[in-house]
Coordinates of C-alpha atoms and ligand atoms in Angstrom, one line a residue:
X8 CA 0.0 0.0 0.0
X9 CA 1.5 3.3 -1.0
X10 CA 0.8 6.2 1.2
X11 CA -0.6 9.5 0.0
X12 CA 1.8 12.3 -0.7
X13 CA 2.6 14.7 2.1
X14 CA -0.3 17.1 2.6
X15 CA -1.6 19.5 5.1
X16 CA -3.3 17.7 8.0
X17 CA -6.7 16.6 7.1
X18 CA -6.6 17.7 3.5
X19 CA -6.1 14.4 1.8
X20 CA -9.1 12.8 3.3
X21 CA -11.3 15.8 2.9
X22 CA -10.3 15.5 -0.7
X23 CA -11.2 11.9 -0.9
X24 CA -14.9 12.2 -0.1
X25 CA -15.7 15.0 -2.4
X26 CA -18.0 14.5 -5.3
X27 CA -15.6 13.2 -7.9
X28 CA -17.6 14.0 -10.9
X29 CA -16.2 17.5 -11.0
X30 CA -12.5 16.6 -11.2
X31 CA -11.7 13.0 -11.9
X32 CA -8.0 13.7 -12.5
X33 CA -7.5 13.6 -8.7
X34 CA -8.8 10.1 -8.3
X35 CA -5.3 8.5 -8.4
X36 CA -4.0 10.1 -5.2
X37 CA -4.0 6.9 -3.3
X38 CA -3.1 3.7 -5.0
X39 CA -6.1 1.6 -5.9
X40 CA -6.2 -1.8 -7.5
X41 CA -7.8 -1.5 -10.9
X42 CA -11.0 -3.2 -11.9
X43 CA -9.2 -6.2 -13.4
X44 CA -7.3 -6.9 -10.2
X45 CA -10.4 -6.4 -8.1
X46 CA -12.2 -8.9 -10.4
X47 CA -9.5 -11.5 -9.8
X48 CA -9.4 -11.1 -6.1
X49 CA -13.2 -11.2 -5.7
X50 CA -13.5 -14.1 -8.1
X51 CA -11.0 -16.1 -6.2
X52 CA -12.9 -15.5 -3.0
X53 CA -16.2 -16.5 -4.6
X54 CA -14.8 -19.6 -6.1
X55 CA -13.7 -20.7 -2.6
X56 CA -17.3 -20.1 -1.6
X57 CA -18.6 -22.2 -4.5
X58 CA -16.4 -25.2 -3.8
X59 CA -16.1 -25.1 0.0
X60 CA -19.2 -23.6 1.5
X61 CA -21.9 -26.0 2.6
X62 CA -25.6 -25.6 2.2
X63 CA -26.3 -23.6 5.2
X64 CA -30.0 -23.8 5.3
X65 CA -32.4 -26.6 4.4
X66 CA -34.7 -24.1 2.7
X67 CA -32.1 -23.8 0.1
X68 CA -32.2 -27.5 -0.6
X69 CA -35.9 -28.1 -0.5
X70 CA -37.2 -24.8 -1.9
X71 CA -34.6 -24.2 -4.6
X72 CA -32.2 -27.0 -5.5
X73 CA -34.9 -29.7 -5.4
X74 CA -37.4 -27.9 -7.6
X75 CA -34.5 -27.2 -10.0
X76 CA -33.6 -30.9 -9.9
X77 CA -37.2 -31.7 -10.7
X78 CA -37.1 -29.4 -13.8
X79 CA -33.9 -30.9 -15.0
X80 CA -34.3 -34.6 -14.1
X81 CA -38.1 -35.0 -13.6
X82 CA -37.9 -35.8 -9.9
X83 CA -37.2 -34.1 -6.7
X84 CA -38.8 -32.8 -3.5
X85 CA -41.2 -30.0 -3.1
X86 CA -42.4 -28.1 -0.1
X87 CA -45.9 -26.9 0.7
X88 CA -44.9 -23.5 -0.7
X89 CA -44.9 -25.0 -4.2
X90 CA -48.3 -26.5 -3.9
X91 CA -50.6 -24.7 -6.3
X92 CA -52.9 -24.1 -3.4
X93 CA -50.4 -21.7 -1.8
X94 CA -48.0 -20.9 -4.8
X95 CA -45.8 -18.6 -2.8
X96 CA -42.5 -19.6 -4.6
X97 CA -41.7 -18.5 -8.1
X98 CA -41.1 -21.1 -10.8
X99 CA -39.7 -18.4 -13.0
X100 CA -36.8 -18.0 -10.5
X101 CA -36.0 -21.7 -10.7
X102 CA -36.5 -21.8 -14.5
X103 CA -34.0 -18.9 -14.9
X104 CA -31.3 -21.1 -13.3
X105 CA -32.1 -24.1 -15.4
X106 CA -30.9 -22.1 -18.4
X107 CA -27.3 -22.1 -17.1
X108 CA -27.3 -25.9 -17.6
X109 CA -28.5 -26.1 -21.1
X110 CA -25.1 -26.7 -22.4
X111 CA -24.7 -29.6 -20.0
X112 CA -27.7 -31.3 -21.4
X113 CA -27.2 -30.2 -25.0
X114 CA -23.6 -31.2 -25.5
X115 CA -21.8 -32.2 -22.4
X116 CA -23.8 -34.9 -20.8
X117 CA -22.2 -34.2 -17.4
X118 CA -23.0 -35.9 -14.2
X119 CA -25.3 -34.2 -11.6
X120 CA -22.6 -33.3 -9.2
X121 CA -20.8 -31.4 -11.9
X122 CA -23.9 -29.5 -12.8
X123 CA -24.4 -28.6 -9.1
X124 CA -20.9 -27.1 -8.8
X125 CA -21.1 -25.5 -12.2
X126 CA -24.2 -23.6 -11.1
X127 CA -22.5 -22.5 -7.9
X128 CA -19.5 -21.2 -9.9
X129 CA -21.9 -19.2 -12.2
X130 CA -23.2 -17.7 -9.0
X131 CA -19.7 -16.8 -8.0
X132 CA -19.1 -15.2 -11.4
X133 CA -22.3 -13.2 -11.4
X134 CA -21.6 -12.0 -7.8
X135 CA -18.1 -10.9 -8.8
X136 CA -19.4 -8.9 -11.8
X137 CA -21.9 -7.1 -9.6
X138 CA -19.3 -6.5 -7.0
X139 CA -16.9 -4.9 -9.5
X140 CA -19.7 -2.5 -10.6
X141 CA -20.2 -1.6 -7.0
X142 CA -16.5 -1.1 -6.4
X143 CA -16.2 1.2 -9.4
X144 CA -19.2 3.3 -8.3
X145 CA -17.7 3.6 -4.8
X146 CA -14.3 4.5 -6.1
X147 CA -15.8 7.2 -8.4
X148 CA -17.9 8.8 -5.7
X149 CA -16.1 8.2 -2.4
X150 CA -12.5 8.1 -3.7
X151 CA -9.8 5.5 -3.6
X152 CA -9.3 5.2 0.1
X153 CA -12.9 4.1 0.8
X154 CA -12.9 1.9 -2.3
X155 CA -9.8 -0.1 -1.3
X156 CA -11.0 -0.6 2.2
X157 CA -14.3 -1.8 0.7
X158 CA -12.5 -4.2 -1.5
X159 CA -10.7 -5.7 1.5
X160 CA -14.0 -6.0 3.4
X161 CA -15.6 -7.8 0.5
X162 CA -12.8 -10.2 -0.4
X163 CA -12.2 -11.5 3.1
X164 CA -15.8 -11.5 4.4
X165 CA -17.2 -14.6 6.0
X166 CA -20.6 -13.3 5.2
X167 CA -19.8 -13.3 1.5
X168 CA -18.3 -16.8 1.8
X169 CA -21.7 -18.0 3.0
X170 CA -23.9 -16.0 0.8
X171 CA -22.2 -15.5 -2.5
X172 CA -23.0 -18.9 -4.0
X173 CA -26.2 -19.8 -2.2
X174 CA -29.1 -20.7 -4.4
X175 CA -31.5 -18.4 -2.7
X176 CA -33.6 -15.3 -3.7
X177 CA -31.9 -13.4 -0.9
X178 CA -28.6 -14.0 -2.6
X179 CA -30.1 -12.9 -5.9
X180 CA -31.2 -9.7 -4.1
X181 CA -27.7 -9.3 -2.7
X182 CA -26.4 -9.4 -6.3
X183 CA -29.0 -6.8 -7.0
X184 CA -27.9 -4.5 -4.2
X185 CA -24.3 -4.6 -5.4
X186 CA -25.4 -3.8 -8.9
X187 CA -28.0 -1.2 -8.3
X188 CA -25.8 0.7 -5.8
X189 CA -22.9 0.6 -8.2
X190 CA -25.0 1.9 -11.1
X191 CA -26.6 4.5 -9.0
X192 CA -23.3 5.8 -7.8
X193 CA -22.1 5.9 -11.4
X194 CA -25.2 7.9 -12.3
X195 CA -26.8 5.2 -14.5
X196 CA -30.2 5.7 -13.0
X197 CA -32.2 3.8 -15.5
X198 CA -30.3 0.6 -15.1
X199 CA -30.3 1.0 -11.3
X200 CA -34.1 1.2 -11.4
X201 CA -34.3 -1.9 -13.6
X202 CA -32.0 -3.8 -11.2
X203 CA -34.1 -3.0 -8.1
X204 CA -37.1 -4.1 -10.1
X205 CA -35.4 -7.4 -11.0
X206 CA -34.5 -8.1 -7.4
X207 CA -38.1 -7.5 -6.3
X208 CA -39.9 -9.2 -9.1
X209 CA -37.6 -12.2 -9.8
X210 CA -36.1 -12.5 -6.3
X211 CA -37.8 -11.4 -3.2
X212 CA -40.4 -8.6 -3.2
X213 CA -39.3 -7.2 0.1
X214 CA -36.0 -6.1 -1.5
X215 CA -37.9 -3.2 -3.0
X216 CA -37.4 -1.5 0.3
X217 CA -33.7 -1.1 -0.5
X218 CA -34.7 0.9 -3.5
X219 CA -36.7 3.5 -1.6
X220 CA -33.8 6.0 -1.3
X221 CA -33.1 5.6 -5.0
X222 CA -36.8 6.3 -5.8
X223 CA -36.5 9.3 -3.5
X224 CA -33.5 10.5 -5.3
X225 CA -35.1 10.2 -8.7
X226 CA -38.6 11.4 -7.9
X227 CA -38.0 14.1 -5.2
X228 CA -34.5 15.4 -5.6
X229 CA -34.2 15.1 -9.4
X230 CA -38.0 15.4 -10.1
X231 CA -37.8 12.9 -12.9
X232 CA -41.3 11.6 -12.6
X233 CA -41.8 10.5 -16.1
X234 CA -38.4 8.9 -16.3
X235 CA -39.1 6.8 -13.3
X236 CA -42.5 5.7 -14.5
X237 CA -41.1 4.8 -17.9
X238 CA -38.4 2.5 -16.4
X239 CA -40.8 1.0 -14.0
X240 CA -43.1 0.2 -17.0
X241 CA -40.1 -1.3 -18.8
X242 CA -39.4 -3.5 -15.8
X243 CA -43.0 -4.7 -15.7
X244 CA -43.0 -5.5 -19.4
X245 CA -39.7 -7.3 -19.5
X246 CA -39.8 -9.0 -16.1
X247 CA -43.2 -9.2 -14.4
X248 CA -45.0 -10.3 -17.6
X249 CA -42.6 -13.2 -18.4
X250 CA -42.5 -14.1 -14.7
X251 CA -46.3 -14.2 -14.5
X252 CA -46.4 -16.3 -17.7
X253 CA -43.9 -18.8 -16.4
X254 CA -45.5 -19.1 -13.0
X255 CA -48.9 -19.5 -14.4
X256 CA -47.6 -22.2 -16.8
X257 CA -46.0 -24.2 -14.1
X258 CA -48.8 -23.8 -11.5
X259 CA -51.5 -24.4 -14.1
X260 CA -53.4 -21.3 -13.1
X261 CA -52.8 -17.5 -13.1
X262 CA -50.2 -16.8 -10.4
X263 CA -48.1 -13.8 -9.3
X264 CA -45.9 -15.6 -6.8
X265 CA -44.4 -12.4 -5.4
X266 CA -47.9 -11.1 -4.5
X267 CA -48.6 -14.4 -2.8
X268 CA -45.5 -14.3 -0.7
X269 CA -46.3 -10.7 0.4
X270 CA -49.8 -11.8 1.4
X271 CA -48.6 -14.8 3.2
X272 CA -46.1 -12.8 5.3
X273 CA -48.1 -9.7 5.9
X274 CA -51.7 -10.8 6.0
X275 CA -52.0 -14.3 7.4
X276 CA -52.5 -14.5 11.1
X277 CA -49.4 -16.5 12.0
X278 CA -47.2 -15.7 9.0
X279 CA -43.7 -17.2 9.2
X280 CA -43.5 -17.0 13.0
X281 CA -44.5 -20.7 13.4
X282 CA -41.0 -21.5 12.2
X283 CA -39.6 -20.0 15.4
X284 CA -38.9 -16.5 16.7
X285 CA -35.6 -15.2 17.9
X286 CA -34.5 -12.2 20.0
X287 CA -32.7 -9.2 18.5
X288 CA -29.4 -10.6 19.7
X289 CA -29.7 -13.3 17.0
X290 CA -28.9 -10.8 14.2
X291 CA -26.3 -9.0 16.3
X292 CA -24.4 -12.2 16.9
X293 CA -24.9 -13.3 13.4
X294 CA -23.7 -10.0 12.0
X295 CA -20.6 -10.1 14.2
X296 CA -19.8 -13.7 13.2
X297 CA -20.1 -12.8 9.5
X298 CA -18.5 -9.3 9.5
X299 CA -16.9 -8.9 12.9
X300 CA -15.3 -5.5 13.2
X301 CA -16.9 -4.3 10.0
X302 CA -20.3 -5.0 11.4
X303 CA -19.6 -2.8 14.4
X304 CA -18.3 -0.1 12.2
X305 CA -21.3 -0.4 10.0
X306 CA -23.8 -0.1 12.8
X307 CA -21.9 2.9 14.2
X308 CA -21.9 4.8 10.9
X309 CA -25.0 6.8 11.7
X310 CA -23.3 8.1 14.9
X311 CA -19.7 8.5 13.9
X312 CA -19.9 10.0 10.4
X313 CA -22.2 12.9 11.2
X314 CA -20.2 13.7 14.4
X315 CA -16.9 13.8 12.6
X316 CA -18.2 15.8 9.7
X317 CA -19.6 18.4 12.1
X318 CA -16.3 18.6 14.0
X319 CA -14.4 19.1 10.8
X320 CA -16.9 21.6 9.4
X321 CA -16.4 23.8 12.5
X322 CA -12.7 23.7 12.2
X323 CA -12.3 24.0 8.5
X324 CA -13.8 27.1 6.9
X325 CA -15.6 26.4 3.7
X326 CA -15.6 22.7 4.0
X327 CA -18.9 21.1 2.8
X328 CA -19.4 17.5 3.7
X329 CA -21.0 15.3 1.0
X330 CA -24.2 15.0 3.0
X331 CA -26.4 13.7 0.2
X332 CA -24.0 11.2 -1.0
X333 CA -23.4 9.7 2.4
X334 CA -27.1 9.7 3.4
X335 CA -28.2 8.0 0.2
X336 CA -25.5 5.4 0.6
X337 CA -26.2 4.4 4.1
X338 CA -30.0 4.8 4.1
X339 CA -30.9 1.5 2.5
X340 CA -29.0 -0.4 5.1
X341 CA -30.8 1.3 8.0
X342 CA -34.2 0.9 6.4
X343 CA -33.6 -2.8 6.1
X344 CA -32.3 -3.0 9.7
X345 CA -35.5 -1.2 10.9
X346 CA -37.7 -3.6 9.0
X347 CA -36.0 -6.9 9.7
X348 CA -34.5 -6.5 13.2
X349 CA -38.0 -5.9 14.5
X350 CA -39.6 -9.0 12.9
X351 CA -39.9 -11.9 15.4
X352 CA -39.0 -14.5 12.8
X353 CA -35.3 -14.1 12.0
X354 CA -33.0 -15.9 9.6
X355 CA -29.4 -15.4 8.6
X356 CA -30.3 -15.2 5.0
X357 CA -32.7 -12.3 5.5
X358 CA -29.6 -10.0 5.9
X359 CA -27.9 -11.2 2.7
X360 CA -29.3 -8.3 0.7
X361 CA -27.6 -5.7 2.9
X362 CA -24.2 -7.4 3.0
X363 CA -22.9 -5.0 0.3
X364 CA -24.1 -2.1 2.4
X365 CA -22.6 -3.4 5.6
X366 CA -19.2 -3.4 3.8
X367 CA -19.8 0.1 2.3
X368 CA -21.0 1.7 5.6
X369 CA -18.0 0.1 7.4
X370 CA -15.6 1.5 4.9
X371 CA -17.1 5.0 5.1
X372 CA -16.9 4.9 8.9
X373 CA -13.3 3.7 8.9
X374 CA -12.3 6.3 6.3
X375 CA -14.0 8.9 8.4
X376 CA -12.1 7.9 11.5
X377 CA -8.9 8.2 9.4
X378 CA -10.0 11.6 8.3
X379 CA -10.5 12.7 11.9
X380 CA -7.2 11.4 12.9
X381 CA -5.5 13.0 9.9
X382 CA -7.2 16.2 10.6
X383 CA -5.9 16.5 14.1
X384 CA -2.7 14.8 13.3
X385 CA -2.9 13.0 16.6
X386 CA 0.4 11.2 16.3
X387 CA 3.6 12.7 15.0
X388 CA 5.1 9.6 13.4
X389 CA 2.2 7.5 12.4
X390 CA 0.5 8.1 9.1
X391 CA -3.3 7.8 9.0
X392 CA -3.0 4.6 7.1
X393 CA -2.0 2.6 10.1
X394 CA -5.6 2.8 11.4
X395 CA -6.8 1.0 8.3
X396 CA -4.0 -1.4 8.3
X397 CA -4.7 -2.4 11.9
X398 CA -8.4 -2.7 11.5
X399 CA -8.2 -4.6 8.2
X400 CA -5.7 -7.0 9.5
X401 CA -7.8 -7.8 12.5
X402 CA -10.8 -8.1 10.3
X403 CA -9.0 -10.5 7.9
X404 CA -7.7 -12.7 10.7
X405 CA -11.1 -13.0 12.5
X406 CA -12.9 -13.6 9.2
X407 CA -10.6 -16.3 8.0
X408 CA -10.7 -17.9 11.3
X409 CA -14.5 -18.0 11.1
X410 CA -14.6 -19.3 7.6
X411 CA -12.2 -22.0 8.5
X412 CA -14.5 -23.2 11.2
X413 CA -17.4 -23.3 8.8
X414 CA -15.5 -25.6 6.5
X415 CA -13.7 -27.7 9.0
X416 CA -16.6 -28.3 11.3
X417 CA -19.4 -28.8 8.9
X418 CA -18.3 -30.0 5.5
X419 CA -18.6 -33.7 6.6
X420 CA -22.3 -33.8 5.7
X421 CA -21.5 -33.2 2.0
X422 CA -18.6 -35.5 1.9
X423 CA -20.3 -38.9 2.1
X424 CA -22.2 -38.6 -1.1
X425 CA -19.3 -39.2 -3.6
X426 CA -19.0 -42.7 -1.9
X427 CA -22.5 -43.5 -3.2
X428 CA -21.2 -42.9 -6.7
X429 CA -18.5 -45.5 -6.2
X430 CA -21.1 -47.9 -5.0
X431 CA -23.4 -47.1 -7.9
X432 CA -20.6 -47.9 -10.3
X433 CA -20.2 -51.4 -8.9
X434 CA -23.8 -52.3 -8.2
X435 CA -26.5 -53.3 -10.6
X436 CA -29.0 -50.5 -10.2
X437 CA -30.6 -50.9 -13.6
X438 CA -34.0 -52.2 -12.5
X439 CA -34.7 -51.0 -9.1
X440 CA -34.6 -47.8 -7.1
X441 CA -32.0 -47.6 -4.4
X442 CA -33.4 -46.0 -1.2
X443 CA -31.2 -43.7 0.9
X444 CA -32.9 -42.9 4.2
X445 CA -32.5 -40.0 6.5
X446 CA -34.2 -39.4 9.9
X447 CA -33.1 -36.5 12.0
X448 CA -30.6 -35.4 9.5
X449 CA -33.2 -34.7 6.8
X450 CA -32.4 -31.0 7.0
X451 CA -28.8 -31.5 6.1
X452 CA -29.5 -33.2 2.8
X453 CA -27.5 -31.3 0.2
X454 CA -30.0 -32.1 -2.6
X455 CA -30.7 -34.8 -5.1
X456 CA -27.8 -33.5 -7.2
X457 CA -25.6 -35.5 -4.9
X458 CA -27.4 -38.8 -5.6
X459 CA -26.4 -41.1 -8.4
X460 CA -29.0 -42.2 -11.1
X461 CA -31.7 -44.5 -9.6
X462 CA -31.0 -43.4 -6.1
X463 CA -33.6 -41.6 -4.2
X464 CA -34.0 -40.1 -0.7
X465 CA -36.7 -41.3 1.7
X466 CA -37.5 -40.2 5.2
X467 CA -37.7 -42.4 8.3
X468 CA -39.4 -41.2 11.5
X469 CA -37.3 -39.2 13.9
X470 CA -38.1 -37.0 16.9
X471 CA -38.8 -34.1 14.5
X472 CA -42.5 -33.3 14.6
X473 CA -42.9 -30.7 11.9
X474 CA -43.8 -31.1 8.3
X475 CA -41.3 -32.7 5.9
X476 CA -41.0 -32.0 2.2
X477 CA -42.6 -34.5 -0.2
X478 CA -41.7 -35.7 -3.7
X479 CA -43.3 -34.3 -6.8
X480 CA -45.9 -36.8 -7.9
X481 CA -45.2 -36.7 -11.6
X482 CA -42.3 -35.5 -13.8
X483 CA -42.4 -32.1 -15.5
X484 CA -45.3 -29.7 -15.4
X485 CA -47.7 -32.5 -14.5
X486 CA -45.9 -32.7 -11.2
X487 CA -45.8 -29.0 -10.6
X488 CA -49.5 -28.5 -11.4
X489 CA -50.9 -31.2 -9.2
X490 CA -52.3 -30.3 -5.9
X491 CA -50.2 -32.6 -3.7
X492 CA -52.0 -34.4 -1.0
X493 CA -51.0 -34.2 2.6
X494 CA -49.7 -30.6 2.8
X495 CA -50.6 -27.9 5.3
X496 CA -49.3 -24.4 5.8
X497 CA -49.0 -24.7 9.6
X498 CA -45.9 -26.9 9.7
X499 CA -47.9 -29.9 11.2
X500 CA -46.4 -33.3 11.0
X501 CA -47.6 -35.5 8.1
X502 CA -47.1 -39.2 9.0
X503 CA -47.5 -40.3 5.4
X504 CA -44.0 -39.0 4.6
X505 CA -42.2 -41.8 6.4
X506 CA -41.1 -45.1 5.0
X507 CA -40.2 -48.2 7.1
X508 CA -36.7 -48.9 7.9
X509 CA -36.8 -52.2 6.1
X510 CA -37.0 -50.5 2.7
X511 CA -33.8 -48.6 3.2
X512 CA -30.6 -49.7 1.4
X513 CA -28.6 -47.0 3.1
X514 CA -28.9 -44.6 6.0
X515 CA -27.2 -41.3 6.4
X516 CA -27.1 -40.2 10.0
X517 CA -25.2 -38.2 12.4
X518 CA -23.9 -40.2 15.4
X519 CA -23.6 -37.7 18.2
X520 CA -23.5 -40.3 20.9
X521 CA -27.0 -39.9 22.2
X522 CA -30.1 -42.0 21.3
X523 CA -33.8 -41.9 21.9
X524 CA -36.8 -43.9 20.8
X525 CA -37.0 -42.6 17.3
X526 CA -33.4 -41.8 17.0
X527 CA -31.3 -44.8 17.7
X528 CA -27.6 -45.0 16.9
X529 CA -27.8 -47.1 13.8
X530 CA -24.2 -48.0 13.8
X531 CA -24.6 -49.8 17.1
X532 CA -27.0 -52.2 15.4
X533 CA -24.3 -54.3 13.9
X534 CA -26.6 -57.0 12.9
X535 CA -28.4 -54.8 10.4
X536 CA -26.1 -51.9 9.5
X537 CA -22.6 -51.5 8.5
X538 CA -20.7 -48.2 8.4
X539 CA -19.1 -47.7 5.1
X540 CA -17.9 -44.2 5.4
X541 CA -17.8 -41.7 8.3
X542 CA -16.5 -38.1 8.6
X543 CA -16.1 -35.9 11.7
X544 CA -18.8 -33.4 12.3
X545 CA -18.8 -30.8 15.0
X546 CA -21.5 -31.2 17.6
X547 CA -22.4 -27.7 18.6
X548 CA -24.6 -28.6 21.6
X549 CA -21.7 -30.5 23.2
X550 CA -18.9 -28.1 22.4
X551 CA -19.0 -25.9 25.4
X552 CA -16.6 -23.1 24.5
X553 CA -18.6 -20.8 22.3
X554 CA -15.4 -19.0 21.3
X555 CA -13.6 -22.1 20.1
X556 CA -16.8 -23.3 18.4
X557 CA -17.1 -20.0 16.5
X558 CA -13.4 -19.3 15.6
X559 CA -10.7 -21.5 14.5
X560 CA -7.5 -21.4 16.5
X561 CA -5.0 -24.1 15.3
X562 CA -4.7 -27.0 17.8
X563 CA -7.3 -25.6 20.2
X564 CA -10.1 -26.2 17.7
X565 CA -9.9 -29.9 17.8
X566 CA -9.2 -30.1 21.5
X567 CA -11.9 -27.9 22.8
X568 CA -14.7 -29.1 20.6
X569 CA -16.7 -32.3 20.5
X570 CA -17.0 -34.1 17.2
X571 CA -19.5 -36.7 16.2
X572 CA -19.5 -39.0 13.1
X573 CA -21.4 -38.3 10.0
X574 CA -22.1 -41.8 8.8
X575 CA -23.1 -43.6 5.7
X576 CA -24.5 -47.0 6.6
X577 CA -25.4 -49.8 4.4
X578 CA -28.1 -52.4 5.1
X579 CA -26.9 -56.0 5.7
X580 CA -30.3 -57.4 4.9
X581 CA -31.5 -55.3 2.1
X582 CA -28.7 -56.1 -0.3
X583 CA -27.7 -54.6 -3.7
X584 CA -27.1 -56.8 -6.7
X585 CA -23.6 -56.7 -8.1
X586 CA -23.0 -55.9 -11.7
X587 CA -22.8 -59.0 -13.7
Ligands
NAG608 C1 -23.6 -26.0 7.2 O1 -22.9 -25.2 8.1 C2 -23.8 -24.5 9.1 C3 -23.0 -23.7 9.9 O2 -22.7 -22.5 9.2 C4 -24.5 -25.6 9.9 O3 -25.4 -25.0 10.8 C5 -25.3 -26.5 8.9 O4 -26.0 -27.5 9.7 C6 -24.3 -27.1 7.9 N1 -25.1 -27.8 6.9 C7 -24.8 -29.0 6.5 C8 -25.6 -29.5 5.4 O5 -23.9 -29.6 7.0

């Protein structure tokens, strides 16, 4: 990192936040990686996410990967949300992703696992392209110092590791936030409006809230009423109409899925709260785990930035802080926080859409602290850059330590499946279906993309008493249009989902050392079951040190935590035929 040329105290960072449009020749005062370099750094991080991140949330499996699997291979699981009676998920969103795989079916004839990781890498690529737009916008408006802090926050973030390649509408909206903020900062208002519309229409309707400051900018500040209407109409014509057509086609009746999800969340009596409610601390802890110091800086933006600007304004005659720019940039994050921190039902993924803004706000705050420091020249020998170096180093270490835990502790559940492919190669699976059974671990199924041809997942009873997903009853649109039986929208158990243990050829289960009536330790039943592969898996409930469970410290991590075995068991009674 090169330091800025010697200047009068405070001047360089005052310079940095000025509206750049006027004089872009000054941009290169502090060294900044160019867009190509930024692209490479971000893409490397996102590829790590694509290959190493697990599926954090069973909603991702059953609401997105499974319906996609159904579209591509004619079978898969569905949740009640996909029942035409409720129709609160959009098939258009799923269909959009099936397009990435056309080449695989047209020419490549790849196996399913490859298709799965291919799609994840496409997510990584799209994410990177949106991030680069954002980066360019921030560099243009906020200057190089803020932009390079931002780049560091984005590349090393655990939050990005988790979210960048998830197959979730919240991730789609996060891409949207990167893109629309980037375009807005670059003054490309029409594309920014289209991007917000795409997030809301194709992804998640609530994400429109993030666009409120943009709408305010266009309608109130710039008074471009006709312009705004025109681009909204374009969005409706190019997105809402095809989306409506596709959803209606797949559901077999006219459906606007985004309206249904709005109604479900806002107007039904219980809404999503039956899936559990959490206190506010849930988001605070989660935000800290995913962004550590950056999260704290981001939350503090609204206090620190105005305070510092006022101080400087009083000391420096004629200094005008970029009030509008900063307010517009941080407003969407705070709007989102106001809306979502106060809902009782909380999930990690609900914050994905503001991950870009957390990084941006944190960068603005850090740069502002630098500015204050530089202004008062608090220390004779230390240049203002040391603050950023210290904060970013701490951030990087904590983030990497956290991402390491996520991989080390939890990747076991995805590692058993390749073994099934070996077995499938040797066994004669031509005539019958091979049944893989899961009980309490049903929510860690990484999707049917991990199962070989002719293998299928079934559920056996466990202590879980909620509603499990069910298989589509027919391939293609026949399956998506049928009103499936035995579904409710109150998360009540449906006994019809379970199969008997005798029908299982394999069981996948986590052995955490405890058993109960419906959750025996299958590997102890040596007469019926044989372990053919097992991998360590962290047992959170038994690992008492919250710190060592959350952050990886070499050596301590394995000592202080308790690991169970994620096991693949084969039946000794229900045998497979060998290939002739
Ligand atoms: C993936 O990791 C998360 C921790 O981030 C864990 O809660 C979850 O159960 C893991 N999922 C699988 C499929 O292992």
